[in-house]
Coordinates of C-alpha atoms in Angstrom, one line a residue:
Chain A
M15 CA -37.4 -38.1 27.7
S16 CA -40.2 -37.2 25.4
T17 CA -42.4 -36.3 28.4
G18 CA -39.6 -34.0 29.5
F19 CA -39.5 -32.4 26.1
K20 CA -43.3 -31.9 26.1
S21 CA -43.1 -30.2 29.4
L22 CA -40.8 -27.5 28.0
S23 CA -42.2 -24.1 27.0
P24 CA -43.0 -23.6 23.2
M25 CA -40.2 -21.0 23.0
T26 CA -37.6 -23.4 24.5
K27 CA -38.8 -26.1 22.1
L28 CA -38.5 -23.7 19.1
L29 CA -35.0 -22.6 20.2
S30 CA -33.9 -26.2 20.6
V31 CA -35.1 -27.1 17.1
V32 CA -33.4 -24.1 15.6
S33 CA -30.2 -24.9 17.4
L34 CA -30.2 -28.5 16.1
L35 CA -31.0 -27.4 12.6
L36 CA -28.2 -24.8 12.7
L37 CA -25.8 -27.4 14.1
F38 CA -26.5 -30.0 11.4
L39 CA -27.1 -27.8 8.4
W40 CA -24.4 -25.1 9.0
V41 CA -22.0 -25.7 11.8
I42 CA -21.0 -29.3 11.1
P43 CA -20.7 -28.8 7.3
T44 CA -18.6 -25.7 7.9
M45 CA -16.3 -27.6 10.3
I46 CA -15.9 -30.4 7.8
S47 CA -15.1 -27.9 5.1
Y48 CA -12.6 -26.1 7.3
Y49 CA -10.7 -29.3 8.2
K50 CA -10.6 -30.4 4.6
N51 CA -9.3 -27.1 3.5
E52 CA -6.7 -27.1 6.2
K53 CA -5.5 -30.5 5.1
L54 CA -5.4 -29.4 1.5
Y55 CA -3.5 -26.2 2.5
N56 CA -0.9 -28.2 4.3
Q57 CA -0.5 -30.4 1.2
K58 CA -0.1 -27.3 -1.0
T59 CA 2.4 -25.8 1.4
A60 CA 4.5 -29.0 1.2
E61 CA 4.2 -28.9 -2.7
L62 CA 5.4 -25.3 -2.8
E63 CA 8.3 -26.1 -0.5
K64 CA 9.4 -28.8 -3.0
L65 CA 9.5 -26.1 -5.7
D66 CA 11.4 -23.7 -3.5
T67 CA 15.2 -23.9 -4.0
R68 CA 16.1 -20.7 -2.3
E69 CA 18.9 -20.7 0.3
V70 CA 17.1 -18.3 2.6
I71 CA 13.4 -19.1 2.7
T72 CA 11.1 -16.2 3.5
D73 CA 7.4 -15.5 3.0
A74 CA 6.3 -13.9 -0.2
K75 CA 5.9 -10.1 0.2
R76 CA 2.9 -8.2 -1.2
F77 CA 3.9 -6.6 -4.5
H78 CA 4.6 -2.9 -4.0
T79 CA 6.2 -1.1 -6.9
E80 CA 8.6 0.9 -4.7
V81 CA 9.7 -2.0 -2.6
F82 CA 10.1 -4.2 -5.7
K83 CA 12.1 -1.6 -7.6
I84 CA 14.4 -1.0 -4.6
D85 CA 14.9 -4.8 -4.3
A86 CA 15.5 -5.4 -8.0
E87 CA 17.9 -2.4 -8.4
T88 CA 20.3 -4.2 -6.1
Y89 CA 20.9 -6.8 -8.8
F90 CA 20.2 -5.0 -12.1
D91 CA 21.2 -1.7 -13.7
K92 CA 17.8 -0.3 -14.4
V93 CA 14.3 -1.3 -13.3
S94 CA 11.0 0.3 -14.2
V95 CA 7.6 -0.7 -13.1
I96 CA 4.6 0.8 -14.9
S97 CA 1.0 0.2 -13.9
I98 CA -1.2 -1.0 -16.8
P99 CA -4.9 -1.9 -17.0
N100 CA -6.4 -5.0 -15.3
N101 CA -4.3 -4.6 -12.1
K102 CA -1.2 -5.6 -14.0
Y103 CA 2.3 -4.1 -14.1
K104 CA 4.8 -3.9 -16.9
V105 CA 8.3 -4.6 -15.5
S106 CA 11.4 -3.7 -17.6
I107 CA 14.7 -4.9 -16.3
T108 CA 18.0 -3.9 -18.0
F109 CA 21.3 -5.5 -17.3
V110 CA 24.6 -6.4 -18.9
K111 CA 24.6 -9.7 -20.6
D112 CA 27.0 -11.3 -18.1
V113 CA 24.3 -10.9 -15.4
L114 CA 21.9 -13.2 -17.3
P115 CA 22.2 -16.1 -14.8
T116 CA 21.3 -13.7 -12.0
F117 CA 18.2 -12.7 -13.9
H118 CA 17.3 -16.4 -14.4
A119 CA 17.6 -16.9 -10.6
F120 CA 15.5 -13.8 -10.0
L121 CA 12.8 -15.0 -12.4
R122 CA 12.9 -18.5 -10.8
D123 CA 12.3 -17.1 -7.3
L124 CA 10.0 -14.2 -8.2
S125 CA 6.7 -15.7 -7.2
L126 CA 8.3 -17.0 -4.0
N127 CA 9.6 -13.6 -3.0
Y128 CA 6.6 -11.5 -4.1
R129 CA 2.9 -12.3 -4.4
V130 CA 2.9 -11.9 -8.2
S131 CA 2.5 -14.2 -11.2
V132 CA 4.4 -13.6 -14.4
D133 CA 2.5 -13.7 -17.7
D134 CA 3.7 -16.5 -20.0
N135 CA 5.5 -14.1 -22.3
L136 CA 9.0 -12.7 -21.8
V137 CA 10.5 -10.3 -24.3
Y138 CA 14.3 -10.1 -24.5
E139 CA 15.8 -7.2 -26.4
D140 CA 19.3 -6.0 -27.1
V141 CA 19.6 -2.4 -26.0
N142 CA 23.0 -0.8 -26.5
K143 CA 24.8 -4.1 -25.8
S144 CA 22.7 -4.6 -22.7
L145 CA 19.8 -7.0 -22.4
Q146 CA 16.4 -5.6 -21.6
V147 CA 13.7 -8.0 -20.4
T148 CA 10.1 -7.0 -20.4
M149 CA 7.5 -9.0 -18.5
I150 CA 3.9 -8.5 -17.3
V151 CA 3.2 -9.3 -13.7
K152 CA 0.0 -9.5 -11.8
P153 CA -0.2 -9.3 -8.0
F154 CA -2.3 -12.0 -6.3
Chain B
M28 CA 18.9 15.8 24.3
N29 CA 22.4 15.6 23.0
S30 CA 22.9 18.1 20.2
Q31 CA 25.7 15.9 18.8
E32 CA 23.3 13.1 18.1
P33 CA 22.0 12.8 14.5
Y34 CA 18.4 13.9 14.0
V35 CA 16.4 10.9 12.6
T36 CA 13.0 10.9 11.1
I37 CA 11.1 7.7 11.3
T38 CA 8.2 7.6 8.9
H39 CA 5.3 5.1 8.7
Y40 CA 1.9 4.7 7.1
K41 CA -0.6 2.0 6.4
E42 CA -1.7 1.0 2.9
R43 CA -4.4 -1.7 2.8
E44 CA -3.2 -4.5 5.2
F45 CA 0.4 -3.4 5.2
Y46 CA 2.5 -1.0 7.3
F47 CA 5.4 0.7 5.6
L48 CA 8.3 1.9 7.7
N49 CA 11.3 3.9 6.8
Y50 CA 13.8 6.1 8.6
A51 CA 16.3 8.8 7.4
V52 CA 19.2 10.6 8.9
Q53 CA 18.7 14.3 8.5
T54 CA 21.8 16.3 7.5
E55 CA 22.4 19.9 6.5
D56 CA 22.4 18.8 2.9
G57 CA 19.2 16.9 3.1
F58 CA 18.1 13.5 4.4
I59 CA 19.6 10.1 3.8
A60 CA 16.8 7.6 3.7
K61 CA 17.3 4.0 4.5
E62 CA 15.6 0.9 3.1
I63 CA 11.8 0.8 3.2
E64 CA 10.4 -2.1 5.3
Q65 CA 6.9 -3.5 5.1
F66 CA 5.0 -5.4 7.8
H67 CA 1.7 -7.2 7.5
E68 CA -0.9 -6.0 9.9
S69 CA -0.7 -9.4 11.7
D70 CA 2.9 -8.4 12.5
K71 CA 1.9 -5.1 14.1
V72 CA 3.8 -6.0 17.3
K73 CA 7.0 -6.5 15.3
F74 CA 6.4 -3.2 13.5
I75 CA 5.9 -1.3 16.7
E76 CA 9.0 -3.0 18.2
K77 CA 11.0 -1.9 15.2
I78 CA 9.9 1.7 15.8
R79 CA 10.8 1.5 19.5
K80 CA 14.1 0.0 18.6
L81 CA 14.9 2.9 16.2
Q82 CA 13.7 5.3 18.8
S83 CA 16.2 3.9 21.4
Q84 CA 18.9 3.7 18.8
Y85 CA 18.4 7.4 17.7
T86 CA 17.2 9.4 20.7
N87 CA 16.9 12.6 18.7
N88 CA 14.0 11.5 16.6
N89 CA 10.5 12.3 15.3
I90 CA 8.0 9.6 14.3
V91 CA 6.1 10.9 11.4
S92 CA 3.0 9.7 9.7
I93 CA 0.4 10.8 7.2
S94 CA -3.4 11.0 7.6
L95 CA -5.0 9.1 4.7
L96 CA -8.5 9.7 6.0
A97 CA -10.9 10.6 3.2
K98 CA -12.8 13.0 5.4
Q99 CA -10.5 15.9 5.7
F100 CA -10.8 19.4 4.2
V101 CA -9.4 22.9 4.4
T102 CA -11.3 25.6 6.3
Q103 CA -10.8 29.2 6.9
D104 CA -11.3 28.8 10.7
D105 CA -9.4 26.9 13.3
D106 CA -12.1 24.6 14.7
K107 CA -11.2 24.0 18.4
N108 CA -13.3 20.9 18.6
R109 CA -11.6 19.1 15.8
V110 CA -8.1 18.1 14.8
T111 CA -6.5 20.9 12.8
A112 CA -3.3 22.1 11.3
R113 CA -2.6 25.5 9.9
I114 CA -1.3 25.3 6.4
F115 CA -0.8 29.0 5.8
N116 CA -2.5 32.3 6.5
D117 CA -6.0 31.5 7.5
N118 CA -6.2 28.0 6.0
F119 CA -6.6 25.1 8.3
V120 CA -6.7 21.4 7.5
T121 CA -9.5 19.9 9.6
Q122 CA -10.5 16.4 10.4
E123 CA -12.6 14.6 13.0
K124 CA -10.0 12.5 14.6
I125 CA -6.4 11.2 14.7
D126 CA -6.3 7.7 13.4
V127 CA -2.8 6.5 14.3
G128 CA -4.2 3.8 16.6
D129 CA -1.6 2.6 19.1
V130 CA 1.3 3.2 16.7
P131 CA 3.8 5.7 18.2
T132 CA 3.6 9.0 16.3
T133 CA 4.9 12.4 17.1
L134 CA 4.1 14.3 14.0
Y135 CA 1.1 13.7 11.8
F136 CA 0.6 15.4 8.5
S137 CA -2.4 15.9 6.1
P138 CA -1.8 15.3 2.4
F139 CA -3.1 18.9 1.9
A140 CA -0.3 20.2 4.1
I141 CA 2.2 18.1 2.1
L142 CA 0.8 19.4 -1.2
Y143 CA 1.0 23.0 0.1
E144 CA 4.6 22.5 1.2
H145 CA 5.5 20.8 -2.1
Y146 CA 4.0 23.5 -4.3
K147 CA 4.2 26.7 -2.1
N148 CA 6.8 28.2 -4.5
V149 CA 4.6 27.9 -7.6
L150 CA 1.6 29.6 -6.0
S151 CA 0.6 32.8 -7.8
D152 CA -2.4 35.0 -8.7
K153 CA -3.6 32.3 -11.0
L154 CA -6.0 29.6 -9.8
I155 CA -4.2 26.3 -9.8
L156 CA -5.7 22.9 -9.1
F157 CA -3.2 20.8 -7.0
I158 CA -3.8 17.1 -7.0
G159 CA -2.0 14.7 -4.8
L160 CA -2.4 10.9 -5.4
F161 CA -1.8 9.2 -2.0
D162 CA -2.9 5.6 -1.4
R163 CA -5.3 5.6 -4.4
K164 CA -7.0 8.7 -3.2
L165 CA -6.9 12.0 -5.0
F166 CA -6.5 15.0 -2.7
M167 CA -7.6 18.1 -4.7
M168 CA -7.0 21.6 -3.7
F169 CA -7.8 24.9 -5.6
A170 CA -5.4 27.6 -4.5
T171 CA -3.8 30.9 -5.3
A172 CA -1.0 32.6 -3.4
D173 CA -3.6 34.2 -1.1
K174 CA -5.6 31.3 0.0
I175 CA -6.9 27.8 -0.5
Y176 CA -10.4 28.1 -1.8
Q177 CA -11.7 24.6 -1.9
T178 CA -10.6 21.0 -1.3
W179 CA -12.0 17.6 -2.3
T180 CA -10.9 14.1 -1.7
I181 CA -11.8 11.4 -4.3
G182 CA -11.3 7.7 -3.8
T183 CA -10.1 5.9 -6.9
R184 CA -10.1 2.3 -5.8
G185 CA -11.8 0.1 -8.4
L186 CA -12.2 3.0 -10.9
T187 CA -10.8 3.1 -14.4
E188 CA -8.5 6.0 -15.3
K189 CA -11.3 7.4 -17.4
Q190 CA -13.7 7.3 -14.5
I191 CA -11.2 9.0 -12.3
A192 CA -10.6 11.8 -14.9
Y193 CA -14.4 12.2 -15.1
R194 CA -14.6 12.7 -11.4
V195 CA -11.8 15.2 -11.4
Y196 CA -13.6 17.1 -14.2
K197 CA -16.9 17.0 -12.1
S198 CA -15.0 18.5 -9.2
M199 CA -13.7 21.3 -11.4
E200 CA -17.2 21.8 -12.7
A201 CA -18.6 21.9 -9.2
Y202 CA -16.0 24.4 -8.2
Y203 CA -16.9 26.5 -11.3
K204 CA -20.6 26.6 -10.2
I205 CA -19.7 28.0 -6.8
S206 CA -16.9 30.4 -7.8
Y207 CA -17.3 31.1 -11.6
S208 CA -13.7 30.4 -12.1
F209 CA -11.8 27.6 -13.7
A210 CA -8.3 26.4 -12.7
D211 CA -5.6 27.7 -15.1
H212 CA -3.6 24.6 -14.9
I213 CA -3.1 21.5 -12.9
E214 CA -0.1 20.4 -10.8
M215 CA -0.1 16.8 -9.8
L216 CA 2.0 15.0 -7.2
V217 CA 1.9 11.2 -7.3
T218 CA 3.3 8.8 -4.8
D219 CA 3.0 5.7 -7.0
E220 CA 3.8 5.6 -10.7
S221 CA 0.7 5.9 -12.8
P222 CA 1.5 7.2 -16.2
K223 CA -1.7 6.0 -17.7
L224 CA -3.8 8.1 -15.2
L225 CA -1.8 11.2 -16.2
K226 CA -2.2 10.5 -19.9
V227 CA -6.0 10.0 -19.5
L228 CA -6.3 13.1 -17.3
R229 CA -4.5 15.2 -19.9
E230 CA -6.7 13.8 -22.7
E231 CA -10.0 14.0 -20.9
L232 CA -9.5 17.5 -19.3
S233 CA -7.6 18.9 -22.3
M234 CA -5.4 20.8 -19.8
H235 CA -1.8 21.3 -19.1
I236 CA -0.8 19.1 -16.2
E237 CA 2.6 19.3 -14.5
L238 CA 3.7 16.1 -12.8
S239 CA 6.1 15.4 -10.0
Q240 CA 6.7 12.1 -8.2
S241 CA 8.0 11.2 -4.8
N242 CA 7.2 8.4 -2.4
I243 CA 5.2 9.1 0.8
H244 CA 8.3 8.4 3.1
N245 CA 10.4 11.0 1.3
L246 CA 7.6 13.6 1.5
L247 CA 7.3 12.9 5.2
H248 CA 11.0 13.1 5.8
H249 CA 11.0 16.5 4.2
M250 CA 8.0 17.6 6.3
A251 CA 9.8 16.8 9.5
S252 CA 13.2 18.0 8.3
S253 CA 13.0 21.4 10.0
Q254 CA 11.3 23.1 12.9
E255 CA 9.8 25.7 10.5
I256 CA 8.1 23.3 8.2
A257 CA 6.9 20.8 10.8
Q258 CA 5.7 23.2 13.5
S259 CA 3.4 25.1 11.2
S260 CA 1.6 22.3 9.5
Y261 CA 1.4 19.2 11.7
L262 CA -2.1 18.1 12.9
K263 CA -2.5 19.3 16.4
P264 CA -4.4 17.3 19.0
V265 CA -7.7 18.7 20.1
K266 CA -7.8 17.9 23.8
K267 CA -4.5 19.6 24.5
I268 CA -6.1 22.9 23.6
E269 CA -8.8 22.4 26.1
V270 CA -6.3 21.5 28.8
L271 CA -4.4 24.6 27.9
A272 CA -7.6 26.7 28.2
R273 CA -8.3 25.4 31.6
V274 CA -4.7 26.1 32.8
T275 CA -5.1 29.7 31.4
K276 CA -8.4 30.2 33.3
S277 CA -7.2 28.8 36.6
S278 CA -3.9 30.6 36.6
K279 CA -3.8 34.1 38.1
K280 CA -0.4 35.0 36.9
E281 CA -0.2 35.8 33.2
E282 CA 3.5 35.1 33.0
A283 CA 3.2 31.7 34.5
T284 CA 0.4 30.9 32.1
N285 CA 2.5 31.8 29.1
R286 CA 5.3 29.7 30.3
V287 CA 2.9 26.7 30.6
K288 CA 1.5 27.4 27.2
Q289 CA 5.0 27.6 25.6
E290 CA 6.0 24.4 27.4
F291 CA 2.8 22.6 26.1
I292 CA 3.3 23.7 22.5
K293 CA 6.9 22.5 22.7
N294 CA 5.9 19.1 24.1
S295 CA 2.6 18.5 22.4
N296 CA 2.6 15.3 20.6
L297 CA 0.1 12.7 19.4
S298 CA 1.0 10.2 22.1
D299 CA -0.3 12.6 24.7
I300 CA -3.6 13.1 23.0
K301 CA -3.9 9.5 22.3
I302 CA -3.8 8.8 26.0
E303 CA -6.3 11.5 26.8
N304 CA -8.6 10.3 24.1
N305 CA -8.3 6.8 25.4
N306 CA -9.3 8.0 28.8
N307 CA -12.3 9.7 27.4
K308 CA -13.1 6.6 25.5
N309 CA -12.9 4.6 28.6
E310 CA -15.1 7.0 30.5
G311 CA -17.7 6.6 27.7
F312 CA -17.3 2.9 27.6
F313 CA -17.7 2.6 31.3
S314 CA -20.7 4.8 31.5
G315 CA -22.2 2.8 28.6
F316 CA -21.3 -0.4 30.4
K317 CA -22.8 0.9 33.6
S318 CA -26.1 1.7 31.9
L319 CA -26.0 -1.7 30.2
F320 CA -25.4 -3.3 33.5
S321 CA -28.1 -1.4 35.3
S322 CA -30.7 -2.2 32.6
N323 CA -29.6 -5.8 32.7
S324 CA -30.1 -5.9 36.4
S325 CA -33.6 -4.4 36.1
Q326 CA -34.4 -6.8 33.2
S327 CA -33.0 -9.8 35.0
S328 CA -35.5 -9.4 37.8
N329 CA -38.3 -9.8 35.2
S330 CA -36.7 -12.3 32.8
N331 CA -37.5 -16.0 32.8
P332 CA -34.4 -18.0 33.8
S333 CA -35.5 -21.0 31.8
L334 CA -35.7 -19.0 28.6
L335 CA -32.2 -17.7 29.2
F336 CA -31.1 -21.3 29.8
S337 CA -32.7 -22.5 26.5
L338 CA -31.0 -19.7 24.6
L339 CA -27.6 -21.1 25.7
P340 CA -27.4 -23.9 23.2
L341 CA -28.4 -21.6 20.4
L342 CA -25.7 -19.1 21.4
I343 CA -23.1 -21.9 21.6
V344 CA -24.1 -23.1 18.1
L345 CA -24.0 -19.6 16.7
G346 CA -20.6 -19.0 18.3
L347 CA -19.2 -22.2 17.0
G348 CA -20.6 -21.7 13.5
G349 CA -19.3 -18.1 13.4
F350 CA -15.9 -19.2 14.6
F351 CA -15.5 -21.9 12.0
S352 CA -17.0 -19.7 9.2
I353 CA -14.3 -17.1 9.8
K354 CA -11.6 -19.7 10.1
N355 CA -12.9 -21.4 6.9
G356 CA -13.0 -18.1 5.0
T357 CA -9.5 -17.4 6.0
I358 CA -8.1 -20.8 5.1
S359 CA -10.0 -20.7 1.8
N360 CA -8.4 -17.4 0.9
Q361 CA -5.0 -18.8 1.9
L362 CA -5.6 -21.9 -0.1
S363 CA -6.6 -20.0 -3.2
Q364 CA -3.4 -17.8 -2.8
K365 CA -1.3 -20.9 -2.4
N366 CA -2.8 -22.5 -5.5
T367 CA -2.1 -19.3 -7.5
Q368 CA 1.5 -19.2 -6.1
I369 CA 2.1 -22.8 -7.0
S370 CA 1.0 -22.3 -10.6
A371 CA 2.9 -19.1 -10.9
Q372 CA 6.0 -20.8 -9.5
K373 CA 5.7 -23.7 -11.9
R374 CA 5.4 -21.2 -14.8
N375 CA 8.4 -19.3 -13.6
L376 CA 10.5 -22.4 -13.5
A377 CA 9.4 -23.4 -17.0
L378 CA 10.1 -19.9 -18.3
E379 CA 13.5 -20.0 -16.7
K380 CA 14.3 -23.4 -18.2
V381 CA 13.2 -22.3 -21.7
S382 CA 15.1 -19.1 -21.5
E383 CA 18.3 -20.8 -20.3
N384 CA 18.1 -23.5 -23.0
L385 CA 17.6 -20.8 -25.7
F386 CA 20.6 -18.8 -24.7
K387 CA 22.7 -22.0 -24.3
A388 CA 21.6 -23.1 -27.8
M389 CA 22.7 -19.8 -29.3
G390 CA 26.0 -19.9 -27.4
K391 CA 28.8 -18.2 -29.4
N392 CA 27.1 -18.9 -32.7
A393 CA 24.7 -16.0 -32.6
E394 CA 23.9 -12.7 -30.9
L395 CA 20.3 -12.0 -29.9
K396 CA 18.5 -8.9 -31.1
K397 CA 15.0 -9.7 -29.9
A398 CA 13.3 -12.7 -28.5
T399 CA 9.7 -13.4 -27.4
V400 CA 9.7 -16.4 -25.1
S401 CA 6.9 -18.4 -23.6
T402 CA 6.6 -21.9 -22.2
T403 CA 5.1 -23.1 -25.5
A404 CA 6.7 -21.1 -28.2
V405 CA 9.7 -18.9 -29.1
D406 CA 10.3 -16.3 -31.7
I407 CA 13.9 -15.1 -32.0
K408 CA 15.8 -12.7 -34.2
G409 CA 19.5 -12.0 -34.2
V410 CA 22.8 -12.1 -35.9
V411 CA 24.4 -15.4 -36.7
W412 CA 28.0 -16.5 -37.2
G413 CA 27.7 -20.3 -37.1
I414 CA 24.6 -21.0 -39.2
E415 CA 24.6 -24.8 -39.1
P416 CA 25.4 -25.3 -35.4
L417 CA 22.7 -22.7 -34.5
K418 CA 20.1 -24.3 -36.7
N419 CA 20.9 -27.8 -35.3
S420 CA 20.7 -26.7 -31.7
L421 CA 17.5 -24.7 -32.2
N422 CA 15.9 -27.6 -34.1
K423 CA 16.9 -29.9 -31.3
L424 CA 15.0 -27.8 -28.9
Y425 CA 12.0 -27.0 -31.2
S426 CA 11.8 -29.6 -33.9
G427 CA 10.0 -28.3 -37.1
G428 CA 10.7 -24.7 -36.3
K429 CA 11.2 -22.2 -39.1
F430 CA 14.8 -21.1 -39.5
V431 CA 15.4 -18.3 -41.9
I432 CA 18.6 -16.5 -42.7
K433 CA 19.0 -13.2 -44.5
P434 CA 22.3 -11.6 -45.5
L435 CA 22.8 -8.0 -44.3
E436 CA 24.6 -5.2 -46.0
N437 CA 27.4 -5.1 -43.5
F438 CA 28.5 -8.7 -44.5
M439 CA 26.7 -10.1 -41.5
T440 CA 23.8 -12.6 -41.5
E441 CA 20.5 -12.1 -39.7
F442 CA 18.5 -15.1 -38.6
T443 CA 15.0 -15.6 -37.4
F444 CA 13.6 -18.6 -35.8
T445 CA 10.0 -19.3 -35.0
S446 CA 9.0 -22.5 -33.2
K447 CA 6.1 -24.6 -34.7

């Protein structure tokens, strides 16, 4: 076998060595990393499914102010979305107090319906006998 | 086409990796827009199917889109070798190509045409800078009632509001250098809410800026709402004009030529040009392929087959490595998104729980005025009727919290509660 290798041209030898190096130093580690990530991804998907209590399960939509407003306005009286620095949005939702359970359900499913995270700070305020909730969301 | 059928405008555009689709029924009193739908670019087939479905559902339709190319400008001449649209008088929006891809489109508008249509009634002798904010690009146009003098397109992605204002100012300065005139005031049309940008522009430019807001779909529905608006300003395909010229030359009868011309203008649409362009592209591709093939054959006679054979493993390794690198990059992104989504979801559940408990604790004993709620702390203020029950239930939730009551002038009692 070594005689066979010696009989090859220098260029062929060089290419074979480069191929082997690439295989062991780049391809195999990338493959291993891919399969590990894939396994982890499946685990995370299962974890998220456990947290999902929605009746109709859909993929999270990209956060788009217009689409979000139109969706939210089907449940609440007034919705405003204002762009603020650091790629965040200030969302204000106004509704009558009886609709509070709907808001809680909306909040619970927010990151499942849209690719946004809510800052750990909600502000409830009484505005003319209605409740206004202000929250900061960040698309991911 | 049945005149009894409603005229429907189907609008679409692409922003980052998403297609947005909408349709509206046009009536004499305006259009009635339906719900906006979004499709990820991986769902392009579904997106096109939806357009086709709407087309078959409403046969009297126009599929309308917007050109969000950065390279487009207004010229005084109709450049026959480029894609153009007449805005008014001798002002033509010009761009290199039509970029609708294989998405069905019959009318295609430039933001400059939309700006003109939106503001044509405010044009006067005064020089006005019109700014349109479409998909994070500023389309700027200096115009009076006579003509459009200069246009600029500025990308804003990744810039702060102050940097954007600085660029707008630089454009105004550049225009001053070529014309020795400054815009009297600014009109701005935004398709996404951005009050901070407007505030900063007003501060940095120290100028009066009028703002109006509308989403891209509604602007497009309006552009396609009547023959007069649409016909004058949609971007016309280039190739059709050449075909028309050929027909004109070859025809001997003037009358027949005019008839063909009228027929063409009536029927011209982007699908047609797309096919022609594709043909040209194919021709170029085949000629390129042919030359590649011929050079290959001449080279192959000189090349050493053993060298080619020894290249094979390297190519396989590179292919395999490239494939897994791309796959790994994609799954890593998806994994990081999933992680973010899980932590966001856990926080939402916790916030929901805290909020629910808080309102349950107040029950009928108090009425909330203001509350700041997080997963670790709460700060509430309101009016209380049952002091002891409220205090107990809040302390049960947050032991050691500070409960303070204060009598009000109207015989009511205000309470504040801050968790430890």
